[in-house]
Amino acid sequence: MTGDDPLEESESGKPVTDGGAAGADDVALDPWGSSAVSDYRKLFEEFGIERFDEVLEEVPDPHYLMRRGVIFGHRDYRPVAEALREGEDAAVLSGFMPTGDPHIGHKLVFDEIIWHQQRGADAYGLIADLEANSARGMSWDEIDEHARDYLLSLLALGFDPEEGELYRQSTNRELQDLAFELGADANFSELEAIYGFDGGTDVSHMQSVVTQMADILYPQLEEPKPTVIPVGPDQDPHVRLARDLAERTRFFKVSKAYASFELEPAERELVADLYERLDPAEFDDDSLRCVHVAEAIEETPLEELAVSADTLGSVLTKLEEAGMEPVRPRTRFFDRRATDEAFDALIDAIDGEKRVYENHVDAFELEVGEAEELAREVEVDNGGYGFRPPSSIYHRFMTGLTGGKMSSSVPASHISLLDDPEDGYDKVKAATTGGRETAEEQREKGGKADECPVYELYAYLLAGDDDEFAKRVYDECVGGERLCGDCKEQAAQLMREFLAEHQEKRAEVEELLEDADIELESPRA
């Protein structure tokens, strides 16, 4: 779960105007490989990532990366947005694998952490040194050198170490203890399916995955709270696994139910539909019973039920076995792993009508949302974590300055935050553009800003918070008013100014880093 490497993994991601290039090949998300997302729309379809523009209006004073569509997707971000709006507890965390210099791709994640911190979220920045050592084979001396550079840039851009927390995986005992516990809920076949691990995978590499799951849940150790993980989409497998593990650690599962027995989601949806459509007054004692629902299902053509034959068969069996048991909506607390004391405490905490069974409790006067909060409160009071499923936001990858992928191993394709300002200027001046073959054609047809690495620099970095400037550059380009030579000259000058200012700030925060509560040298070196 490092939000750090849009450089190595990137292919062209359209920064402002659309959902990705049409006709792209299949999407593969590999946290350590060379994932290339050439069609961001497929992430919505294949992985269930939600469009960020659908939640944008709920975000207080959104960051320009959000406004411009650079942050294009999310998982379950609404609880975080609500907490920021209401001034309630929230957290933000992302990690950096110190395998090279920090670069302009890392700056996206730095900015996302800092923006959330400035809006009241507890902020965490971690150095993924265990991952760098196990998955990338970095020596501890190399890790220490690069980690320092990452931290200096993070502080120089505005992270407040007194209000936030910086740590490295290898020296955080609480984190490692949490990773050990989470490891009991993960297994090899699952890691094999998610990450492609096989018999040749190092155990330390597998262990680093569990450590990253602990990283993602670490902000909730003191108390459960909405937590967002800003990352590139290649890190989504980590987020999905962490959300699953957060659920598995919970004492109770809360769901809707309609009878004393358990229904699968598709079965429950079918019974809920029949409950709404059937009138209890039509039956002998004005009560809707399981046998009545079963009869109604049998009388309805299969094509009208919109369920599989297997689902239909299983739900009929359950309803017929329950016979005359009334069908009544209720909220169910299912005992997943609660202690006896916690289960008893839950029973005592439920007000109003309830039914207690061996492995669950049904409450008839509680809505699901209220029940979830009650279950979490009882769990935490009885020694559980009560984790909320972590949220995530996803930013687009940056195109390499030379076209194609931006790669750490190709210096001309990216700009390091440590580059000499003059070198940064020269790299931008030499960059590929989305311009036409001739100036005359450019004026006639307009430039292709959506395919231009230089325009991405404006949208992602150089325009800063000035949306009007970013839009003017775009409009002038596609309208044929802006020619590539002048555009690159302006961008190159802005890049030179940014690097000079950033490096001055890095020097200013050296003392701040020395005073920060983080080990700058690994005891393993």
CSV table of C-alpha atoms in Angstrom, one decimal, residues 190-361:
chain,number,residue,atom,x,y,z
A,190,GLU,CA,-6.0,-15.6,-0.7
A,191,LEU,CA,-2.7,-13.9,-1.3
A,192,GLU,CA,-2.1,-16.2,-4.3
A,193,ALA,CA,-5.4,-15.2,-5.8
A,194,ILE,CA,-4.9,-11.4,-5.2
A,195,TYR,CA,-1.2,-11.0,-5.9
A,196,GLY,CA,-0.2,-14.1,-7.9
A,197,PHE,CA,2.1,-15.4,-5.2
A,198,ASP,CA,3.4,-18.9,-5.7
A,199,GLY,CA,5.8,-21.5,-4.2
A,200,GLY,CA,8.7,-19.3,-5.1
A,201,THR,CA,7.5,-16.2,-3.3
A,202,ASP,CA,9.6,-15.2,-0.3
A,203,VAL,CA,7.8,-15.5,3.0
A,204,SER,CA,9.1,-12.0,3.9
A,205,HIS,CA,7.3,-10.6,0.8
A,206,MET,CA,4.0,-12.2,2.0
A,207,GLN,CA,4.6,-10.9,5.5
A,208,SER,CA,5.1,-7.4,4.0
A,209,VAL,CA,1.5,-7.6,2.6
A,210,VAL,CA,0.1,-8.2,6.1
A,211,THR,CA,2.2,-5.4,7.4
A,212,GLN,CA,0.6,-3.1,4.8
A,213,MET,CA,-2.8,-4.2,5.9
A,214,ALA,CA,-1.8,-3.2,9.4
A,215,ASP,CA,-0.6,0.2,8.1
A,216,ILE,CA,-4.0,0.8,6.5
A,217,LEU,CA,-5.8,0.1,9.8
A,218,TYR,CA,-3.2,1.6,12.1
A,219,PRO,CA,-4.9,5.0,12.4
A,220,GLN,CA,-7.9,3.3,14.0
A,221,LEU,CA,-5.9,1.5,16.8
A,222,GLU,CA,-6.9,4.1,19.4
A,223,GLU,CA,-10.4,4.5,18.2
A,224,PRO,CA,-12.4,3.6,15.0
A,225,LYS,CA,-12.8,6.5,12.7
A,226,PRO,CA,-13.3,7.2,9.0
A,227,THR,CA,-9.9,6.8,7.3
A,228,VAL,CA,-8.8,7.5,3.8
A,229,ILE,CA,-5.8,6.0,2.0
A,230,PRO,CA,-4.7,8.2,-1.0
A,231,VAL,CA,-3.0,5.9,-3.6
A,232,GLY,CA,-2.6,5.2,-7.3
A,233,PRO,CA,-5.1,2.6,-8.7
A,234,ASP,CA,-2.4,0.0,-8.8
A,235,GLN,CA,-2.6,-0.2,-5.0
A,236,ASP,CA,-6.3,-1.0,-5.0
A,237,PRO,CA,-5.7,-4.8,-4.3
A,238,HIS,CA,-4.2,-3.7,-0.9
A,239,VAL,CA,-7.2,-1.6,-0.1
A,240,ARG,CA,-9.7,-4.3,-1.0
A,241,LEU,CA,-7.9,-6.8,1.2
A,242,ALA,CA,-7.7,-4.4,4.1
A,243,ARG,CA,-11.4,-3.7,3.9
A,244,ASP,CA,-12.0,-7.5,4.0
A,245,LEU,CA,-9.7,-8.0,7.0
A,246,ALA,CA,-11.3,-5.0,8.8
A,247,GLU,CA,-14.6,-6.8,8.5
A,248,ARG,CA,-13.2,-10.2,9.6
A,249,THR,CA,-11.9,-8.7,12.8
A,250,ARG,CA,-15.3,-7.4,13.9
A,251,PHE,CA,-17.2,-9.1,16.7
A,252,PHE,CA,-20.6,-8.7,15.1
A,253,LYS,CA,-22.0,-8.5,11.6
A,254,VAL,CA,-25.1,-6.3,11.3
A,255,SER,CA,-27.7,-6.9,8.5
A,256,LYS,CA,-31.4,-6.8,7.8
A,257,ALA,CA,-33.3,-10.0,8.4
A,258,TYR,CA,-36.9,-11.2,8.0
A,259,ALA,CA,-37.1,-14.4,10.0
A,260,SER,CA,-35.1,-16.3,12.6
A,261,PHE,CA,-32.9,-18.0,10.0
A,262,GLU,CA,-30.2,-16.5,7.9
A,263,LEU,CA,-30.6,-15.6,4.3
A,264,GLU,CA,-28.0,-15.0,1.7
A,265,PRO,CA,-28.0,-11.4,0.2
A,266,ALA,CA,-29.9,-12.5,-3.0
A,267,GLU,CA,-32.3,-14.5,-0.9
A,268,ARG,CA,-32.9,-11.6,1.4
A,269,GLU,CA,-33.6,-9.3,-1.5
A,270,LEU,CA,-36.2,-11.6,-2.8
A,271,VAL,CA,-37.9,-12.0,0.5
A,272,ALA,CA,-37.8,-8.2,1.1
A,273,ASP,CA,-39.5,-7.7,-2.3
A,274,LEU,CA,-42.3,-10.2,-1.4
A,275,TYR,CA,-42.7,-8.6,2.0
A,276,GLU,CA,-43.4,-5.2,0.4
A,277,ARG,CA,-45.8,-6.6,-2.2
A,278,LEU,CA,-47.8,-9.0,-0.1
A,279,ASP,CA,-50.7,-7.7,2.2
A,280,PRO,CA,-50.9,-9.5,5.5
A,281,ALA,CA,-54.6,-8.8,5.6
A,282,GLU,CA,-55.1,-11.3,2.8
A,283,PHE,CA,-54.1,-14.2,5.1
A,284,ASP,CA,-56.1,-16.0,7.8
A,285,ASP,CA,-54.8,-14.2,10.9
A,286,ASP,CA,-53.6,-11.0,9.3
A,287,SER,CA,-50.0,-12.3,9.6
A,288,LEU,CA,-47.6,-12.8,6.8
A,289,ARG,CA,-45.8,-16.1,7.4
A,290,CYS,CA,-42.9,-17.9,5.7
A,291,VAL,CA,-45.2,-20.4,4.1
A,292,HIS,CA,-47.2,-17.6,2.5
A,293,VAL,CA,-44.0,-16.1,1.0
A,294,ALA,CA,-43.0,-19.5,-0.3
A,295,GLU,CA,-46.4,-20.0,-2.0
A,296,ALA,CA,-46.2,-16.5,-3.6
A,297,ILE,CA,-42.7,-17.3,-4.9
A,298,GLU,CA,-43.9,-20.6,-6.4
A,299,GLU,CA,-46.8,-18.8,-8.1
A,300,THR,CA,-44.5,-16.2,-9.7
A,301,PRO,CA,-42.8,-17.0,-13.1
A,302,LEU,CA,-39.1,-17.4,-12.7
A,303,GLU,CA,-38.3,-14.6,-15.2
A,304,GLU,CA,-40.2,-12.1,-13.0
A,305,LEU,CA,-38.2,-13.0,-9.9
A,306,ALA,CA,-34.8,-12.0,-11.3
A,307,VAL,CA,-32.9,-14.6,-9.3
A,308,SER,CA,-31.0,-17.8,-10.2
A,309,ALA,CA,-32.6,-21.2,-10.0
A,310,ASP,CA,-30.2,-22.1,-7.2
A,311,THR,CA,-31.2,-19.1,-5.2
A,312,LEU,CA,-34.8,-19.8,-5.8
A,313,GLY,CA,-34.4,-23.4,-4.6
A,314,SER,CA,-32.5,-22.5,-1.5
A,315,VAL,CA,-34.9,-19.7,-0.3
A,316,LEU,CA,-37.9,-21.9,-0.9
A,317,THR,CA,-36.4,-24.7,1.2
A,318,LYS,CA,-35.7,-22.3,4.1
A,319,LEU,CA,-39.1,-20.7,4.0
A,320,GLU,CA,-41.0,-24.1,3.8
A,321,GLU,CA,-38.9,-25.5,6.7
A,322,ALA,CA,-39.8,-22.4,8.8
A,323,GLY,CA,-43.5,-22.9,8.0
A,324,MET,CA,-45.8,-20.7,10.0
A,325,GLU,CA,-43.1,-18.5,11.5
A,326,PRO,CA,-44.1,-14.8,10.9
A,327,VAL,CA,-42.1,-12.8,8.4
A,328,ARG,CA,-41.1,-9.6,10.1
A,329,PRO,CA,-38.3,-7.2,9.2
A,330,ARG,CA,-35.7,-6.8,11.9
A,331,THR,CA,-32.0,-5.9,12.3
A,332,ARG,CA,-29.7,-8.8,13.1
A,333,PHE,CA,-26.5,-8.8,15.1
A,334,PHE,CA,-24.7,-12.0,14.1
A,335,ASP,CA,-21.9,-13.2,16.4
A,336,ARG,CA,-18.8,-13.5,14.4
A,337,ARG,CA,-16.1,-13.7,17.0
A,338,ALA,CA,-17.4,-11.9,20.1
A,339,THR,CA,-16.4,-13.0,23.6
A,340,ASP,CA,-19.2,-14.3,25.8
A,341,GLU,CA,-18.9,-11.0,27.8
A,342,ALA,CA,-19.3,-8.9,24.6
A,343,PHE,CA,-22.3,-10.9,23.5
A,344,ASP,CA,-24.0,-10.5,26.8
A,345,ALA,CA,-23.2,-6.8,26.8
A,346,LEU,CA,-24.7,-6.4,23.4
A,347,ILE,CA,-28.0,-8.1,24.6
A,348,ASP,CA,-28.1,-5.7,27.5
A,349,ALA,CA,-27.4,-2.7,25.2
A,350,ILE,CA,-30.3,-3.3,22.8
A,351,ASP,CA,-33.4,-1.4,23.8
A,352,GLY,CA,-36.9,-2.4,22.8
A,353,GLU,CA,-38.2,-5.7,21.4
A,354,LYS,CA,-35.5,-8.3,20.7
A,355,ARG,CA,-35.1,-12.0,20.3
A,356,VAL,CA,-31.9,-13.8,21.5
A,357,TYR,CA,-30.7,-16.9,19.7
A,358,GLU,CA,-27.5,-18.9,20.1
A,359,ASN,CA,-25.5,-17.0,17.5
A,360,HIS,CA,-27.4,-13.9,16.9
A,361,VAL,CA,-29.7,-11.3,18.3
